[in-house]
Coordinates of C-alpha atoms and ligand atoms in Angstrom, one line a residue:
X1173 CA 194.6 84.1 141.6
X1174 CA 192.9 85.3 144.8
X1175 CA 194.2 83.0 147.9
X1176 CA 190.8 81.0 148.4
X1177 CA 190.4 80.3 145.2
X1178 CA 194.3 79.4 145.3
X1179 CA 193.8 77.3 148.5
X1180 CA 191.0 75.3 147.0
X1181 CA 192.1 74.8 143.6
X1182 CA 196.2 73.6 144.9
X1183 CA 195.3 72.1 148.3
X1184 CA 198.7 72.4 149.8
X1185 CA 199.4 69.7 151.9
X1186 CA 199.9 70.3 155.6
X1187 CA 202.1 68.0 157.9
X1188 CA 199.9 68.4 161.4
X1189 CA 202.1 67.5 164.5
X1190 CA 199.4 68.0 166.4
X1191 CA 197.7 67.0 169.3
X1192 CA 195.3 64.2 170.6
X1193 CA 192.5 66.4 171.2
X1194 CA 191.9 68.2 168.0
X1195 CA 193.3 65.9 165.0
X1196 CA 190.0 65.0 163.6
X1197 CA 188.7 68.9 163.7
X1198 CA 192.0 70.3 162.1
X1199 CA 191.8 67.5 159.6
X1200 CA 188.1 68.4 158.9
X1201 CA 188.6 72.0 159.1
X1202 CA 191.7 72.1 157.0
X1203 CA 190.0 69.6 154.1
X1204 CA 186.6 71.9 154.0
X1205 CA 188.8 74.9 153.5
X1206 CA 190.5 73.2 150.6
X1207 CA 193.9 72.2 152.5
X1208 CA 195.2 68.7 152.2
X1209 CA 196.4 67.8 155.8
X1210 CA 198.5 64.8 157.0
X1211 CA 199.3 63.6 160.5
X1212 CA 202.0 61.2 161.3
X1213 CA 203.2 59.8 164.5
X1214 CA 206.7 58.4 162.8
X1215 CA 210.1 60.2 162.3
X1216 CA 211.3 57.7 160.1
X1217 CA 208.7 59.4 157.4
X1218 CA 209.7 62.9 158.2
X1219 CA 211.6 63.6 154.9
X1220 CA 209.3 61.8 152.5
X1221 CA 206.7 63.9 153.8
X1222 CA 208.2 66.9 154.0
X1223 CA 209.5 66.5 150.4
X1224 CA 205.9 66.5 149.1
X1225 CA 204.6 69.0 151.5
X1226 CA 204.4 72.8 151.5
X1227 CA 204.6 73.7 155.1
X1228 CA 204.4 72.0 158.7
X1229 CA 202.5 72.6 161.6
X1230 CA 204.1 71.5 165.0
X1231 CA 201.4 72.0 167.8
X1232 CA 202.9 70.7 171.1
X1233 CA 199.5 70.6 173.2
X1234 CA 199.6 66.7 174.6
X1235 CA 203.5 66.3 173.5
X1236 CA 205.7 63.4 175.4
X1237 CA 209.2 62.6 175.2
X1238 CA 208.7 60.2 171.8
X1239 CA 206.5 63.1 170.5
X1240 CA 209.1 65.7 171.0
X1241 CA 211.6 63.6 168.9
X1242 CA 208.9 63.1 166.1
X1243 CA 208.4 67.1 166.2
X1244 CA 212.2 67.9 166.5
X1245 CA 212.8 65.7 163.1
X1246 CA 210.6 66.9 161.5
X1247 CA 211.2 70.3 161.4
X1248 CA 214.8 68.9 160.7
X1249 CA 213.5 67.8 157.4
X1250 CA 211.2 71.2 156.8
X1251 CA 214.4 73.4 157.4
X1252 CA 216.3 71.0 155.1
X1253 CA 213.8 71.4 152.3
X1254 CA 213.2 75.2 152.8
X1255 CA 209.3 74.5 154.1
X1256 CA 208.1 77.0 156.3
X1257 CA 206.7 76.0 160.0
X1258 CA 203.9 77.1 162.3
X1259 CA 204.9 76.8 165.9
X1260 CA 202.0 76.8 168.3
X1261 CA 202.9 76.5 172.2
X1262 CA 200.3 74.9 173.4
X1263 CA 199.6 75.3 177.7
X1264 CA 203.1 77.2 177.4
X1265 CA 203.8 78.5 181.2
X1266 CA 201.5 75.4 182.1
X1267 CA 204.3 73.3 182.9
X1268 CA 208.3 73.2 183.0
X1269 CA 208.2 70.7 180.5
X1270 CA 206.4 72.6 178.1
X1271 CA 208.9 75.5 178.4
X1272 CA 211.7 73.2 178.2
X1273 CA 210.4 71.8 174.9
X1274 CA 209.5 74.6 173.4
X1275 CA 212.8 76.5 174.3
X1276 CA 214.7 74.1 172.8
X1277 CA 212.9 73.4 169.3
X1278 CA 212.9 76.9 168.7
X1279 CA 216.4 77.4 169.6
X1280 CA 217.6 74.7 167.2
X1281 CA 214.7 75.1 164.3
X1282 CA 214.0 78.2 162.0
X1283 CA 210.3 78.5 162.8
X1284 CA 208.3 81.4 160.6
X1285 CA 205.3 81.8 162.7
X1286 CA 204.8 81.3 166.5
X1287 CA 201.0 81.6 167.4
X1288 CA 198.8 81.2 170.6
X1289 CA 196.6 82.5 172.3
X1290 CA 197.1 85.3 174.9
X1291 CA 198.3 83.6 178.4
X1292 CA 200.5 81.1 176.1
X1293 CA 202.3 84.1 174.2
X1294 CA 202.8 86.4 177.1
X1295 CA 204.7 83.3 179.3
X1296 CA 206.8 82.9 176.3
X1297 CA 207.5 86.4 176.0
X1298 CA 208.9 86.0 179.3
X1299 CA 206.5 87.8 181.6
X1300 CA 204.1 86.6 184.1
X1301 CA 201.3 84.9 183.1
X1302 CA 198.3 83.1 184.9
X1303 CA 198.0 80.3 182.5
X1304 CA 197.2 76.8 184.1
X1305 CA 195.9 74.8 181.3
X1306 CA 195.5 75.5 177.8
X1307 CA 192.8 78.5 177.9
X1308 CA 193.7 81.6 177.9
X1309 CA 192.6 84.1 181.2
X1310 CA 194.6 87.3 179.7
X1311 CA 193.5 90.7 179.8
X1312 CA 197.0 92.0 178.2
X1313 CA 196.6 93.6 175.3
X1314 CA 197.1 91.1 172.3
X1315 CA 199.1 93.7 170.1
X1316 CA 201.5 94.2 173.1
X1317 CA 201.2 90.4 173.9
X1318 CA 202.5 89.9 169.9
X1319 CA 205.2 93.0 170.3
X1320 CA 206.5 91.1 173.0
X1321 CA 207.1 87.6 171.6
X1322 CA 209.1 89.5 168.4
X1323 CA 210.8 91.0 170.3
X1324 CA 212.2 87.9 171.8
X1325 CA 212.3 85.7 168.9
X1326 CA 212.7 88.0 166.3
X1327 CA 210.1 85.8 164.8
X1328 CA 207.1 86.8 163.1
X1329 CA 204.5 86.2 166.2
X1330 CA 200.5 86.0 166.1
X1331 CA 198.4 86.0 169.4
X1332 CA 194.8 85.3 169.1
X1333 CA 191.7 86.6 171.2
X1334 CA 188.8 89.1 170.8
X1335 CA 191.4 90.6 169.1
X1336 CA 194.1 89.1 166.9
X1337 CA 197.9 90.6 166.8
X1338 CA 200.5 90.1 164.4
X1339 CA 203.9 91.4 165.3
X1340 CA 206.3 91.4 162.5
X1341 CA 209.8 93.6 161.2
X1342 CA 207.1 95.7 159.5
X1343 CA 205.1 96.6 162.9
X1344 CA 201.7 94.9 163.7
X1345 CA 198.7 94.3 162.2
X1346 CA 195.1 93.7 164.7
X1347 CA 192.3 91.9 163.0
X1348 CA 188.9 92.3 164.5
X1349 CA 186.8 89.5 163.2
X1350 CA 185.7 86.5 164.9
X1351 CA 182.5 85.0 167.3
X1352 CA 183.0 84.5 170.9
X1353 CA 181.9 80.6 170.3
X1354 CA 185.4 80.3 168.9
X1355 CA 186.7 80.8 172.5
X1356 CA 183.9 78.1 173.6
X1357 CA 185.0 75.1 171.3
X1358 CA 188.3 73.2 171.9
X1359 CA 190.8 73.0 169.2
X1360 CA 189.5 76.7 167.4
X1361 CA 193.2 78.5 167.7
X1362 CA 194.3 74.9 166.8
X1363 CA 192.8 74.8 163.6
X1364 CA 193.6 78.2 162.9
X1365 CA 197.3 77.0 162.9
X1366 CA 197.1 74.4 160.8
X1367 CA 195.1 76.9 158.4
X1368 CA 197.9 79.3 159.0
X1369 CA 200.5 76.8 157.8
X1370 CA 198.3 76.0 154.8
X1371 CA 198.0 80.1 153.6
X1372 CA 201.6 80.4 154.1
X1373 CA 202.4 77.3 152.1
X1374 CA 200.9 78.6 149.4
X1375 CA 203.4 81.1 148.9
X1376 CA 206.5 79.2 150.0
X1377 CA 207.4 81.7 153.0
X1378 CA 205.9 84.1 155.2
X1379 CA 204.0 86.9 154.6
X1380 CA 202.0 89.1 156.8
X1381 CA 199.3 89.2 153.8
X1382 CA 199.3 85.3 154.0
X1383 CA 198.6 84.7 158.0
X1384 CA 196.5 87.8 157.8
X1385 CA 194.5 86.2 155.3
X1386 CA 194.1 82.9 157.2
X1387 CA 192.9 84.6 160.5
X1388 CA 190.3 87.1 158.6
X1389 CA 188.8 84.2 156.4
X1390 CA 188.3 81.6 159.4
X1391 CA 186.7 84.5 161.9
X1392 CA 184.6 85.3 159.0
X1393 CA 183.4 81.9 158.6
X1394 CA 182.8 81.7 162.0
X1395 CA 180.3 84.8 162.3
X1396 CA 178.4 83.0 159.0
X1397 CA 178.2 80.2 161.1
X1398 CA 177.3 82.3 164.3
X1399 CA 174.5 84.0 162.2
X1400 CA 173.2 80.4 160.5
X1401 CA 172.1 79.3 163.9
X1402 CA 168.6 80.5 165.5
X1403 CA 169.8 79.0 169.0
X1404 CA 173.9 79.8 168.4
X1405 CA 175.4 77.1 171.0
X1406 CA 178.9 75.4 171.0
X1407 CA 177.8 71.8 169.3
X1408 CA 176.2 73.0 166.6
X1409 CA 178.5 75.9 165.8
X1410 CA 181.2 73.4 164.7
X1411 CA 179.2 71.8 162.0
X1412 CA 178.0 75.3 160.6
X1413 CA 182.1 76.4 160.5
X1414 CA 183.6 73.6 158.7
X1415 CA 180.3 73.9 156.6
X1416 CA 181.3 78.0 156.3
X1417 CA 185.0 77.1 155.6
X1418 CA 183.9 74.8 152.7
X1419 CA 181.5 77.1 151.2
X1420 CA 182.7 81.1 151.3
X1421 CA 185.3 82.2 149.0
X1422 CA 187.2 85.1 148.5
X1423 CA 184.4 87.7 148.2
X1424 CA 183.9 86.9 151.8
X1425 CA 187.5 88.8 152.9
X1426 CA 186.1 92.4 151.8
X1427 CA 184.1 92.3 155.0
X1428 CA 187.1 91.8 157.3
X1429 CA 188.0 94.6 159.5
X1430 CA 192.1 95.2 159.8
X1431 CA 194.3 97.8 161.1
X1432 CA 197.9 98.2 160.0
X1433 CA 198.6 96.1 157.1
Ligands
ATP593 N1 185.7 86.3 172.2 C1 186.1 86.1 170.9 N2 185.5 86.9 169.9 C2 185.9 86.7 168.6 N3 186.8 85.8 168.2 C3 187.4 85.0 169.1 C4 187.1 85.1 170.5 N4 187.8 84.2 171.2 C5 188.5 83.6 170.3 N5 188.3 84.0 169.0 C6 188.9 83.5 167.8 O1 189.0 82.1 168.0 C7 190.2 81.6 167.4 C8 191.0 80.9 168.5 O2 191.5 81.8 169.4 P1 191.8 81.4 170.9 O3 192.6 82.5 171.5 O4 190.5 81.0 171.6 O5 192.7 80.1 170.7 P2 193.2 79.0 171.7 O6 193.0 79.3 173.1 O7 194.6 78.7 171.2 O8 192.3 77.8 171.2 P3 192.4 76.2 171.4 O9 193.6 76.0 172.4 O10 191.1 75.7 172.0 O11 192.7 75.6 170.1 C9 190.9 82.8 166.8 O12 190.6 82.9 165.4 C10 190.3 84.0 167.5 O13 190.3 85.2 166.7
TZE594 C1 192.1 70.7 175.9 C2 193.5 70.5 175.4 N1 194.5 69.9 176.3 C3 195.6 69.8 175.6 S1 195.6 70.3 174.0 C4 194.0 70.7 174.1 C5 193.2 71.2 173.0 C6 193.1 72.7 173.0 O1 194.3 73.4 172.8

């Protein structure tokens, strides 16, 4: 079965540590692309849900102390039950705290995809960045960007832009879809993560044909979207994508552009 059709027709369901800004979009996102996604703010649930779950998404963009505890248990619980996690630094390099956090999770959690965007990835790939909030200002190359993180890690790493990068143990792969309202809405590499966690849910762990799937199909919906509107503006745009993710299906993936898969 092709991997929309698969998405629509199992729904995995996606636990969303996520934060404040963009639940309702990644829960909107996620359910018109077929997903099933659940937040939770409690630890105590962390192994019920990730017994019934098929991947988790830990996004750490407004975390706080009691937040960090929810995220550290339950990717606990995912790494117990062999679920794979999505690891998405949100304002990395923006604060000490956010370094600290993220530092630690991912020393004591297997994680099988980091993703952000470029200033996040390149602080965490230890070199300078300019970050000061959550938007990206780099002009780094995004496949150097992603080299960098695996590098580090050793962890399959995606940073988005113009340009998307996936670094893996096989090399990396640039996708070249996508509309520059994405970088004009809040919460658009957010969803993507979630959508990420969802693709590689479906096949129980990481593959490169999995996130590249997830990136290609949501920029593609995004350029429908783009090309629905006669006055293409940020407000609007987000109605026309969640519309786009609910209505394309596979067919719409033989229009993405990709190098090095
Ligand atoms: N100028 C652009 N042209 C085409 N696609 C873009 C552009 N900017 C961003 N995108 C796409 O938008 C999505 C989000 O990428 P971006 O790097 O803006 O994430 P982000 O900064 O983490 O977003 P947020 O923090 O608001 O959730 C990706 O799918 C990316 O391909
Ligand atoms: C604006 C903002 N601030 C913290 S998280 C977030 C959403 C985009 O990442």
């Amino acid at each position: 079965m092709k991997r929309i059709e698969k998405l629509k027709i199992q729904s995995p369901l996606v636990v969303c540590i996520t934060n404040d800004v963009v639940k309702n979009f990644t829960a909107n996102g996620m359910l018109a692309a077929g997903a099933s996604p659940i937040m939770s703010g409690e630890k105590a649930e962390a192994h019920d849900l990730m017994h019934a779950a098929s991947a988790l998404l830990i996004n750490i963009g407004t975390a706080d102390r009691a937040k960090v505890e929810l995220m550290d248990r339950m990717m606990e619980a995912a790494n117990e039950k062999g679920k794979p996690i999505v690891f998405d630094p949100v304002g990395y390099g923006a604060s000490d705290f956010r370094v600290d956090i993220t530092e630690d999770l991912l020393s004591r959690h297997q994680v099988s995809l980091i993703k952000g965007n470029g200033g996040e990835m390149l602080a965490l790939s230890g070199a300078e960045s300019s970050l000061k909030g959550v938007d990206s200002t780099e002009q780094t190359d995004t496949a150097e960007i992603a080299d960098a993180v695996y590098s580090r890690f050793k962890i399959p790493a995606l940073v988005t832009g113009k340009v998307d990068a996936l670094a893996t143990e096989n090399g990396i792969v640039t996708m070249f879809n996508g509309h520059s309202l994405q970088g004009k809405i809040t919460g658009s590499g957010c969803l993507l993560g979630a959508l990420t966690a969802g693709f590689i849910g479906l096949e129980k762990e990481f593959t490169a044909e999995a996130v590249v799937d997830a990136v290609s199909y949501y920029n593609l919906c995004a350029e429908c979207a783009a090309a629905q509107m006669s006055r293409p503006a940020p407000g609007t745009f987000i109605s026309h994508l969640i519309d786009e993710l609910y209505l394309s299906e596979d067919r719409l993936l033989q229009d993405r552009t990709v190098k090095g898969l």
